[in-house]
Amino acid sequence: EYWPQRLGIEHHHGALLLRGLPHGPRPHQARPERHHRAGVLAAYRGRRHPGNKAGFQRPERRRQIDLKSQRSEGLSADQPGEGKRLPGRDAMNKQLTFLAGCVGVALLLSNCQRHTDDPAPNSDLRTTRWLLVQTDAMPVAVSSYSEDYKSYIQFATSGNQVVGQASCDALGAQFALGSAGQLSISQLSLAKSSCSSPYVANRYLTALAQTSRYAISHDTLRLYDAQATQPRLIFQAKP
């Protein structure tokens, strides 16, 4: 009688009726796996942080999020524990700008030093024949008179004599040297010829008489008077 009742089989007016199998296990049978699942679920819910929508996260997932936050704050991802700050873009731009400014200033100073006219030793002044290339602001090259290209000046290696030529006119004078590039030219004389060039010759002789100092830079001689900041006469060393 037990098994037909357990299986839901009943006799009804000579017919067998099957009501259906009972649900769940027998009372004396337990399901230990169900209790194990309940414990895991309770532990899972216990690790959820209140108010945190993300809920439970895997440890490796949390580490990836921490590394991303450290990168966004400028920390090194290779050494997250040390908190070493990487240089920002603004700081690098400032450093590059500073270095570029230093290089520009250095080039400017070197350029100025290269073009500064310093008084040269007397030996450079005396041992060279200087060809005239400019009187005041007028280059000799613009002159239409070919004899102007022959103009030159030369200081004697001994004594104080000056010899030279203004166009095709020979000239002579006396000179005196002082300290710090001081130079004076006096007692000018000119032997005029039939091929003289009054325009260049007059400017040339006038500027020579007013010379007060000189400067040599490479192969260029410049003569100044007492007032002008620009050279009155410019000469090139003859090759």
GROMACS .gro file of N, CA and C in nm, residues 82-147:
model
  198
   82GLU      N    1   5.522   5.359  -0.542
   82GLU     CA    2   5.613   5.465  -0.504
   82GLU      C    3   5.555   5.603  -0.528
   83GLY      N    4   5.454   5.614  -0.615
   83GLY     CA    5   5.394   5.744  -0.639
   83GLY      C    6   5.486   5.840  -0.712
   84LYS      N    7   5.568   5.787  -0.803
   84LYS     CA    8   5.661   5.872  -0.877
   84LYS      C    9   5.586   5.946  -0.985
   85ARG      N   10   5.596   6.078  -0.984
   85ARG     CA   11   5.522   6.160  -1.078
   85ARG      C   12   5.599   6.177  -1.206
   86LEU      N   13   5.530   6.152  -1.316
   86LEU     CA   14   5.590   6.172  -1.447
   86LEU      C   15   5.586   6.319  -1.483
   87PRO      N   16   5.685   6.369  -1.562
   87PRO     CA   17   5.683   6.510  -1.600
   87PRO      C   18   5.565   6.540  -1.692
   88GLY      N   19   5.495   6.650  -1.661
   88GLY     CA   20   5.379   6.689  -1.741
   88GLY      C   21   5.420   6.754  -1.870
   89ARG      N   22   5.323   6.767  -1.959
   89ARG     CA   23   5.352   6.828  -2.089
   89ARG      C   24   5.386   6.975  -2.074
   90ASP      N   25   5.319   7.044  -1.982
   90ASP     CA   26   5.348   7.186  -1.962
   90ASP      C   27   5.491   7.206  -1.912
   91ALA      N   28   5.535   7.121  -1.819
   91ALA     CA   29   5.672   7.135  -1.768
   91ALA      C   30   5.775   7.111  -1.878
   92MET      N   31   5.751   7.011  -1.964
   92MET     CA   32   5.845   6.983  -2.072
   92MET      C   33   5.848   7.099  -2.172
   93ASN      N   34   5.732   7.158  -2.200
   93ASN     CA   35   5.728   7.272  -2.292
   93ASN      C   36   5.806   7.390  -2.235
   94LYS      N   37   5.794   7.413  -2.103
   94LYS     CA   38   5.868   7.522  -2.041
   94LYS      C   39   6.017   7.499  -2.050
   95GLN      N   40   6.059   7.374  -2.027
   95GLN     CA   41   6.202   7.344  -2.036
   95GLN      C   42   6.255   7.364  -2.177
   96LEU      N   43   6.179   7.319  -2.278
   96LEU     CA   44   6.223   7.337  -2.416
   96LEU      C   45   6.230   7.484  -2.453
   97THR      N   46   6.132   7.563  -2.407
   97THR     CA   47   6.133   7.706  -2.435
   97THR      C   48   6.254   7.773  -2.372
   98PHE      N   49   6.285   7.733  -2.249
   98PHE     CA   50   6.401   7.791  -2.180
   98PHE      C   51   6.531   7.757  -2.253
   99LEU      N   52   6.545   7.631  -2.296
   99LEU     CA   53   6.667   7.591  -2.367
   99LEU      C   54   6.680   7.664  -2.500
  100ALA      N   55   6.566   7.679  -2.572
  100ALA     CA   56   6.571   7.752  -2.699
  100ALA      C   57   6.612   7.897  -2.678
  101GLY      N   58   6.563   7.959  -2.570
  101GLY     CA   59   6.602   8.097  -2.541
  101GLY      C   60   6.750   8.108  -2.509
  102CYS      N   61   6.803   8.011  -2.434
  102CYS     CA   62   6.946   8.013  -2.402
  102CYS      C   63   7.031   8.000  -2.528
  103VAL      N   64   6.990   7.910  -2.618
  103VAL     CA   65   7.065   7.893  -2.743
  103VAL      C   66   7.062   8.021  -2.827
  104GLY      N   67   6.944   8.086  -2.834
  104GLY     CA   68   6.933   8.210  -2.910
  104GLY      C   69   7.021   8.320  -2.854
  105VAL      N   70   7.022   8.334  -2.720
  105VAL     CA   71   7.107   8.436  -2.658
  105VAL      C   72   7.255   8.408  -2.684
  106ALA      N   73   7.293   8.279  -2.674
  106ALA     CA   74   7.433   8.244  -2.699
  106ALA      C   75   7.475   8.277  -2.842
  107LEU      N   76   7.387   8.245  -2.939
  107LEU     CA   77   7.419   8.276  -3.078
  107LEU      C   78   7.429   8.426  -3.100
  108LEU      N   79   7.338   8.502  -3.036
  108LEU     CA   80   7.342   8.648  -3.052
  108LEU      C   81   7.470   8.706  -2.995
  109LEU      N   82   7.510   8.658  -2.877
  109LEU     CA   83   7.633   8.710  -2.817
  109LEU      C   84   7.756   8.675  -2.901
  110SER      N   85   7.759   8.551  -2.953
  110SER     CA   86   7.873   8.513  -3.036
  110SER      C   87   7.878   8.594  -3.164
  111ASN      N   88   7.760   8.623  -3.222
  111ASN     CA   89   7.755   8.702  -3.345
  111ASN      C   90   7.803   8.845  -3.319
  112CYS      N   91   7.758   8.902  -3.205
  112CYS     CA   92   7.802   9.037  -3.172
  112CYS      C   93   7.953   9.040  -3.147
  113GLN      N   94   8.003   8.940  -3.081
  113GLN     CA   95   8.146   8.937  -3.054
  113GLN      C   96   8.227   8.922  -3.181
  114ARG      N   97   8.171   8.848  -3.278
  114ARG     CA   98   8.243   8.826  -3.402
  114ARG      C   99   8.255   8.955  -3.483
  115HIS      N  100   8.150   9.042  -3.475
  115HIS     CA  101   8.149   9.162  -3.555
  115HIS      C  102   8.198   9.285  -3.478
  116THR      N  103   8.242   9.268  -3.357
  116THR     CA  104   8.293   9.381  -3.281
  116THR      C  105   8.433   9.416  -3.331
  117ASP      N  106   8.452   9.545  -3.357
  117ASP     CA  107   8.581   9.591  -3.406
  117ASP      C  108   8.670   9.624  -3.287
  118ASP      N  109   8.777   9.552  -3.271
  118ASP     CA  110   8.873   9.576  -3.165
  118ASP      C  111   9.000   9.635  -3.225
  119PRO      N  112   9.064   9.721  -3.149
  119PRO     CA  113   9.192   9.773  -3.199
  119PRO      C  114   9.290   9.660  -3.223
  120ALA      N  115   9.355   9.663  -3.338
  120ALA     CA  116   9.448   9.557  -3.375
  120ALA      C  117   9.590   9.599  -3.338
  121PRO      N  118   9.679   9.503  -3.328
  121PRO     CA  119   9.820   9.538  -3.303
  121PRO      C  120   9.874   9.626  -3.415
  122ASN      N  121   9.975   9.705  -3.381
  122ASN     CA  122  10.033   9.796  -3.480
  122ASN      C  123  10.092   9.721  -3.599
  123SER      N  124  10.137   9.597  -3.575
  123SER     CA  125  10.197   9.521  -3.685
  123SER      C  126  10.096   9.495  -3.795
  124ASP      N  127   9.967   9.468  -3.759
  124ASP     CA  128   9.865   9.446  -3.861
  124ASP      C  129   9.839   9.573  -3.940
  125LEU      N  130   9.843   9.687  -3.874
  125LEU     CA  131   9.818   9.813  -3.943
  125LEU      C  132   9.934   9.850  -4.035
  126ARG      N  133  10.054   9.823  -3.993
  126ARG     CA  134  10.173   9.868  -4.066
  126ARG      C  135  10.213   9.776  -4.182
  127THR      N  136  10.185   9.651  -4.171
  127THR     CA  137  10.238   9.555  -4.269
  127THR      C  138  10.141   9.525  -4.382
  128THR      N  139  10.035   9.601  -4.397
  128THR     CA  140   9.931   9.569  -4.495
  128THR      C  141   9.906   9.690  -4.584
  129ARG      N  142   9.883   9.663  -4.711
  129ARG     CA  143   9.834   9.767  -4.802
  129ARG      C  144   9.682   9.758  -4.803
  130TRP      N  145   9.616   9.871  -4.771
  130TRP     CA  146   9.471   9.873  -4.756
  130TRP      C  147   9.407   9.943  -4.875
  131LEU      N  148   9.321   9.869  -4.945
  131LEU     CA  149   9.250   9.923  -5.062
  131LEU      C  150   9.120   9.988  -5.017
  132LEU      N  151   9.094  10.109  -5.067
  132LEU     CA  152   8.973  10.182  -5.030
  132LEU      C  153   8.850  10.118  -5.095
  133VAL      N  154   8.746  10.089  -5.014
  133VAL     CA  155   8.623  10.031  -5.067
  133VAL      C  156   8.501  10.116  -5.037
  134GLN      N  157   8.512  10.212  -4.943
  134GLN     CA  158   8.395  10.295  -4.911
  134GLN      C  159   8.440  10.425  -4.846
  135THR      N  160   8.376  10.536  -4.890
  135THR     CA  161   8.395  10.667  -4.828
  135THR      C  162   8.261  10.712  -4.773
  136ASP      N  163   8.255  10.734  -4.642
  136ASP     CA  164   8.129  10.763  -4.574
  136ASP      C  165   8.029  10.653  -4.609
  137ALA      N  166   7.915  10.688  -4.669
  137ALA     CA  167   7.816  10.586  -4.703
  137ALA      C  168   7.821  10.548  -4.851
  138MET      N  169   7.924  10.592  -4.922
  138MET     CA  170   7.933  10.568  -5.066
  138MET      C  171   8.038  10.461  -5.095
  139PRO      N  172   7.997  10.345  -5.147
  139PRO     CA  173   8.095  10.244  -5.188
  139PRO      C  174   8.170  10.290  -5.313
  140VAL      N  175   8.296  10.259  -5.318
  140VAL     CA  176   8.376  10.294  -5.435
  140VAL      C  177   8.327  10.217  -5.557
  141ALA      N  178   8.265  10.101  -5.536
  141ALA     CA  179   8.221  10.019  -5.649
  141ALA      C  180   8.114  10.088  -5.733
  142VAL      N  181   8.041  10.186  -5.677
  142VAL     CA  182   7.936  10.252  -5.755
  142VAL      C  183   7.993  10.365  -5.840
  143SER      N  184   8.120  10.396  -5.823
  143SER     CA  185   8.179  10.503  -5.901
  143SER      C  186   8.194  10.460  -6.046
  144SER      N  187   8.168  10.552  -6.134
  144SER     CA  188   8.181  10.524  -6.277
  144SER      C  189   8.323  10.548  -6.328
  145TYR      N  190   8.408  10.599  -6.239
  145TYR     CA  191   8.546  10.630  -6.280
  145TYR      C  192   8.635  10.514  -6.237
  146SER      N  193   8.698  10.448  -6.332
  146SER     CA  194   8.772  10.326  -6.303
  146SER      C  195   8.895  10.351  -6.217
  147GLU      N  196   8.954  10.471  -6.222
  147GLU     CA  197   9.074  10.500  -6.146
  147GLU      C  198   9.049  10.505  -5.995
   0.00000   0.00000   0.00000
